[in-house]
XYZ file of C-alpha atoms in Angstrom:
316
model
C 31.521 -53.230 -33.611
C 28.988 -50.556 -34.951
C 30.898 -47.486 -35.405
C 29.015 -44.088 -34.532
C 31.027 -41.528 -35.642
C 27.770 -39.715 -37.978
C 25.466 -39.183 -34.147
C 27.099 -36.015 -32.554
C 25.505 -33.995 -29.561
C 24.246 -30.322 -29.756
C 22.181 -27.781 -27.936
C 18.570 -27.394 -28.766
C 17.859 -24.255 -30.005
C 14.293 -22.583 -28.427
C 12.809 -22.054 -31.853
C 14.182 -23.779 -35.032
C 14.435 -27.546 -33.496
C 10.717 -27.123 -31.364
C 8.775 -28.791 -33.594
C 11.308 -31.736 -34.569
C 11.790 -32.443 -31.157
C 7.831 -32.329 -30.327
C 7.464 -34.951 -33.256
C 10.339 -37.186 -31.786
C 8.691 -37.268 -28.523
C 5.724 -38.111 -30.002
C 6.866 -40.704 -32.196
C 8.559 -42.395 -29.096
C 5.082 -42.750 -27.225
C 2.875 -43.936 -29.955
C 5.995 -46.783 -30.792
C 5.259 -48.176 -28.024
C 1.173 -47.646 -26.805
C -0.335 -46.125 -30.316
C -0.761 -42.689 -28.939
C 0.789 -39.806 -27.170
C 0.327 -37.305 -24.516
C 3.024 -35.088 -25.019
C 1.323 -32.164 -26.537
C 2.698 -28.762 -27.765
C 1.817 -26.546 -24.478
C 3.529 -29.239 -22.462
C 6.997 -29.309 -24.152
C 7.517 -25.725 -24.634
C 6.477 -25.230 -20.660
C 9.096 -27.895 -20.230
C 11.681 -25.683 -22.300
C 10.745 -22.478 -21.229
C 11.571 -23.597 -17.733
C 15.213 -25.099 -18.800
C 18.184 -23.367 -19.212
C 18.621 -25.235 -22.800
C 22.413 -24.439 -22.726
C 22.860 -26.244 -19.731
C 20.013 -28.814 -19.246
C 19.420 -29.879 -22.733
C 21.237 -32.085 -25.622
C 20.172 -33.172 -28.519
C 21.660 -36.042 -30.484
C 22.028 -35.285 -34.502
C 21.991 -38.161 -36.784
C 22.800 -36.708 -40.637
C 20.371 -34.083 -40.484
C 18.211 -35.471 -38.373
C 17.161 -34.858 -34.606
C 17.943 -38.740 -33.612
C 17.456 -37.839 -29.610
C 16.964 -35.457 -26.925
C 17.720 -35.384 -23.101
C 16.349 -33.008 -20.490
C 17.892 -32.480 -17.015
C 14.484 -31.475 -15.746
C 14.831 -31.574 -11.465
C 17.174 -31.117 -8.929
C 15.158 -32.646 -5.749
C 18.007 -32.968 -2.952
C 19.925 -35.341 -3.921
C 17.827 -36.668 -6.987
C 18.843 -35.078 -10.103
C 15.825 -36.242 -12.563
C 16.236 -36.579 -16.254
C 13.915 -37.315 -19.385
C 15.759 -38.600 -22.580
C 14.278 -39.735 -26.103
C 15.158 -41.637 -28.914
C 13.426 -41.956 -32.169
C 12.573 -45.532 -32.882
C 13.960 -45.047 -36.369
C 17.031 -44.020 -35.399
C 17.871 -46.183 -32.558
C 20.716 -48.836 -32.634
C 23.405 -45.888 -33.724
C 25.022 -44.741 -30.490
C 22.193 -41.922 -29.938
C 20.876 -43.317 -26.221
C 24.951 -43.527 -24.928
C 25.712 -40.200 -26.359
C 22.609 -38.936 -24.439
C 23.377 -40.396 -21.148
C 27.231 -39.996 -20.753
C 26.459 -36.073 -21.544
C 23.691 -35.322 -18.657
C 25.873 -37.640 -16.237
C 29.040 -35.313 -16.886
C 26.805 -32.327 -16.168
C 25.365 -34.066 -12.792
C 28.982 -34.637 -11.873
C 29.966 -31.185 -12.273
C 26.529 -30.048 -10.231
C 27.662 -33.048 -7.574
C 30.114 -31.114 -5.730
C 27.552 -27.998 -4.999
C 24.866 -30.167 -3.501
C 24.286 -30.860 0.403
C 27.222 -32.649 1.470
C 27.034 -36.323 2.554
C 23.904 -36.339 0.920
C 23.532 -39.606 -1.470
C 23.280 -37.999 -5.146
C 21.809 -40.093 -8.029
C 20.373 -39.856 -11.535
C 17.403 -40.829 -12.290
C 15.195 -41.678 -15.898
C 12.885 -43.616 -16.995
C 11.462 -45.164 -20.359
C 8.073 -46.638 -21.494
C 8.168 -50.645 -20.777
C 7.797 -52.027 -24.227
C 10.464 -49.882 -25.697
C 12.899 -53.036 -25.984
C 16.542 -51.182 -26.411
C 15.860 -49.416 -22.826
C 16.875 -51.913 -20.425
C 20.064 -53.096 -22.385
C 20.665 -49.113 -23.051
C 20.127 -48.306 -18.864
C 21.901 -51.111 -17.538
C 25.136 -51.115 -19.891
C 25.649 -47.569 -18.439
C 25.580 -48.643 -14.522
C 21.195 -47.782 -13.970
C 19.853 -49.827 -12.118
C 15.563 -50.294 -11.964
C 13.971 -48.995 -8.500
C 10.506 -48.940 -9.823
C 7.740 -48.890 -11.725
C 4.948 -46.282 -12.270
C 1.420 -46.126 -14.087
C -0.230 -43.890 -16.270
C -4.213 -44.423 -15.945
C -7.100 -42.758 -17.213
C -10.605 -42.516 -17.436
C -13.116 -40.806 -19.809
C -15.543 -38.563 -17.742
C -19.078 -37.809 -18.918
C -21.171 -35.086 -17.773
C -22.963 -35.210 -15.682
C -20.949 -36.798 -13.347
C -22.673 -37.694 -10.162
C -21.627 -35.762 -6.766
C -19.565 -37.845 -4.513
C -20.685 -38.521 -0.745
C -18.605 -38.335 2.643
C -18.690 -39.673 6.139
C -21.031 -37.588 8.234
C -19.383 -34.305 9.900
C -17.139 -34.417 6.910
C -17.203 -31.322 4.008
C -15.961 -29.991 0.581
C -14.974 -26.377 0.977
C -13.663 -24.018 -1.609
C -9.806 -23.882 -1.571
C -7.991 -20.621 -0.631
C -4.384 -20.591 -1.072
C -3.595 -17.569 1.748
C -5.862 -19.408 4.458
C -5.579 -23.037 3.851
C -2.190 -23.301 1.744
C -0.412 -24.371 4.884
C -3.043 -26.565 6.280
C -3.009 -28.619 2.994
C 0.812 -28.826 2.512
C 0.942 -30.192 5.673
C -1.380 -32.715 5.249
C 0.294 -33.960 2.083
C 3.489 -34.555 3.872
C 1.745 -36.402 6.506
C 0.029 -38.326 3.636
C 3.006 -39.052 1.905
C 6.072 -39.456 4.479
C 6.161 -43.327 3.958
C 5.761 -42.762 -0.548
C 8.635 -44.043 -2.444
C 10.835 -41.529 -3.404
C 8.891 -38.333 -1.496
C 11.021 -35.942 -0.029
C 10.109 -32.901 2.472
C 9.433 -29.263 1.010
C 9.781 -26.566 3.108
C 6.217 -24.442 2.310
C 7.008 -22.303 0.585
C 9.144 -24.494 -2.359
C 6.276 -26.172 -2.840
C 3.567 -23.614 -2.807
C 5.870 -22.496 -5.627
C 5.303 -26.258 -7.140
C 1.962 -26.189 -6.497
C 0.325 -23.297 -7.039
C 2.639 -20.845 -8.883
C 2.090 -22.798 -12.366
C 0.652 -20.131 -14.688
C -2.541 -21.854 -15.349
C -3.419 -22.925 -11.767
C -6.683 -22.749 -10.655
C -7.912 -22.417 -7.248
C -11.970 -23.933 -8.087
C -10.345 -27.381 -9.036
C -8.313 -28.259 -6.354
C -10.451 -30.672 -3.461
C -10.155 -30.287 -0.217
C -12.579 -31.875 2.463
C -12.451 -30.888 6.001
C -13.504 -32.273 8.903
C -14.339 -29.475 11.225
C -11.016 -27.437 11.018
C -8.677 -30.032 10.133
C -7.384 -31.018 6.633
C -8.773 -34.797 6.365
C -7.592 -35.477 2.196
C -7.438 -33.479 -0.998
C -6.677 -33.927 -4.353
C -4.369 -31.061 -6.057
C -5.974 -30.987 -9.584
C -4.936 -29.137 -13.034
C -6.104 -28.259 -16.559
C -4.399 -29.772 -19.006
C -0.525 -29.831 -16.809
C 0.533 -33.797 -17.852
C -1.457 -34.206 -21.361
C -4.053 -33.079 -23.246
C -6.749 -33.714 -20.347
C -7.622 -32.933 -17.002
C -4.891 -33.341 -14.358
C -5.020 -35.215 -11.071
C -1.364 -34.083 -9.650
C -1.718 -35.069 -6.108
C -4.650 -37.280 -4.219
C -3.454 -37.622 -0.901
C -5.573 -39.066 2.808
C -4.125 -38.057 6.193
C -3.350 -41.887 7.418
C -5.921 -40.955 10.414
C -9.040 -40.466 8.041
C -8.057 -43.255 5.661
C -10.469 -46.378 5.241
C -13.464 -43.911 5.569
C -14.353 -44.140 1.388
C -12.524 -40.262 0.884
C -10.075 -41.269 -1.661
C -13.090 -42.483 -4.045
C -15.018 -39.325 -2.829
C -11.795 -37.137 -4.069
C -11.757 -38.976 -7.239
C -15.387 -38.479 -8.539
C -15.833 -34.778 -7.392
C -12.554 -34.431 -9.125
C -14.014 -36.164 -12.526
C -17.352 -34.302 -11.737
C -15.682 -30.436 -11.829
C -13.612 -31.495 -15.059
C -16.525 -32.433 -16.922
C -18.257 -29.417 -15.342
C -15.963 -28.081 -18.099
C -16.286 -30.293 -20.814
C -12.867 -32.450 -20.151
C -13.029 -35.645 -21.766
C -10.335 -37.492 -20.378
C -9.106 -37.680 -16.483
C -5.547 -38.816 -15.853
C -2.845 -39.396 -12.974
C 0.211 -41.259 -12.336
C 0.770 -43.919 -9.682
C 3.448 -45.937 -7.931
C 2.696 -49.314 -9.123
C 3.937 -50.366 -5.772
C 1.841 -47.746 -3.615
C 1.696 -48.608 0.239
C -1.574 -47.550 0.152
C -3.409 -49.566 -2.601
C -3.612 -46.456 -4.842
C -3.663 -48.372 -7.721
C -6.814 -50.662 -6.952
C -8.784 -47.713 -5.598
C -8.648 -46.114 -8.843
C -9.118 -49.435 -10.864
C -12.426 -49.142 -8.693
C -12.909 -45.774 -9.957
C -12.798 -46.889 -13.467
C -9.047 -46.100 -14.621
C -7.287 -47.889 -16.634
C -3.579 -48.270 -17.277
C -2.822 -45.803 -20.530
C 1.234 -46.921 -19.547
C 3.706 -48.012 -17.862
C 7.407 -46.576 -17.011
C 10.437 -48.355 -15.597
C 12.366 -46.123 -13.409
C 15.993 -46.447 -13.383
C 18.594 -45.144 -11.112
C 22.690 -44.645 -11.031
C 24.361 -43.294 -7.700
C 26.695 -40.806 -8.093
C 27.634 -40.393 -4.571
C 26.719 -42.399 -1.809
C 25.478 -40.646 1.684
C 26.768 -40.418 4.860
């Protein structure tokens, strides 16, 4: 048997193992697609919003920073997690040491969650990384699902988008149409794999308290005073491009052509500001046909993640 004894685990520290651990993240992506999207802004957001002594381990090979692991998100019962290991230094006990660590700290955070609530980790890793599965499913995972990365260059101009008659793009104000639109995304999404509730103000926190949000590119289109779709939009929040973070049609206005009219307003106000690149993630699986609508669009899959699961506690 290989023996492991030289990978230990230790805390990141905010500063002195920052740009290592950018580089490893990095190195993971572009293994396994040529490229990356993890850039610099979007790992130390990712930090600064950690507690690093309690959500955070990084696995030392030598010298070297051979892994990390994040315990990003508590949603209900989910408890989320992001791990890497670098491709050169996989094979040596790294992934295990990784896992077995942010499952001890879920089981101590187990007992203070909603009881008779089912509890779970969660992770995921790039298909085409070939140790994952074997890694996952030798430490009790199971995979629920799997989810796309797709993108699309966007030129400027980009030509304005046209709806229904009676239908209209208005300017988005969080104070007078915050609760309108949150409550048209859980309409939208009550039947999504893996969506759970938030109460309003949770996920006007989400939504609009990120540093960098911006009112002028989120999409909203009304028809007379109802919310009829939107698309919740960012600069630069998943990558180094512009952000589409939530496209969502009330199930009543669906089939009308407003998901395609959400996509290309959305691609024309990025490259109103010079973005290059449009991304989003999608359910492969997506009730809706997500996936095709924005193949029609002209997306294309950048990559694909397997989502993994292990219960911790089943519910009531």
């Amino acid at each position: 048997m290989p023996h492991f004894t030289a990978v230990e685990l230790r805390r990141p520290h905010q500063t002195a193992d920052f740009a290592e651990v950018l580089a490893l993240v990095q190195a993971c992506d572009i293994a396994v697609y040529g490229d990356s999207d993890w850039t610099e802004q979007e790992l130390r957001e990712e930090w600064e919003d950690l507690d690093l002594e309690q959500s955070a381990w990084l696995a030392i090979d030598g010298d070297a920073v051979a892994g990390v692991m994040h315990l990003s998100e508590i949603r209900e019962g989910r408890i989320i997690t992001d791990g890497y290991v670098h491709p050169a230094h996989t094979g040596r006990g790294a992934g295990a040491l990784l896992l077995a660590a942010v499952e001890a700290r879920a089981r101590e955070l187990e007992p203070g969650l909603v009881p008779g609530q089912r509890v779970y980790l969660e992770s995921a890793h790039l298909v085409g990384d070939a140790s994952a599965p074997a890694l996952f499913s030798g430490n009790g995972f199971v995979p629920v699902r799997t989810f796309f990365r797709m993108v699309r260059p966007s030129h400027a101009p980009e030509p304005a988008p046209s709806l229904p008659d009676g239908l209209t793009f208005r300017p988005f104000d969080q104070d007078l149409h915050g609760q309108a639109v949150h409550e048209a995304v859980e309409e939208a999404f009550v039947n999504e794999w893996g969506h759970q509730p938030q109460p309003y103000a949770a996920w006007r926190e989400t939504v609009t308290g990120w540093a960098r949000f911006d009112p002028e590119l989120v999409v909203v289109v009304w028809d007379d005073d109802e919310v009829a779709a939107l698309s919740l939009n960012y600069d630069k929040r998943m990558g180094d491009w512009g952000w589409i973070g939530t496209l969502a049609v009330r199930p009543a206005w669906r089939r009308r052509g407003l998901g395609l009219a959400l996509l290309h307003e959305s691609f024309r106000r990025f490259a109103d500001r010079g973005e290059t690149t449009v991304a989003l993630g999608v359910d492969s699986e997506n009730p809706t046909g997500a996936t095709r609508l924005y193949e029609r669009a002209g997306m294309r899959v950048l990559w694909r993640a397997d989502i993994w699961q292990k219960e911790l506690r089943a519910g009531d």
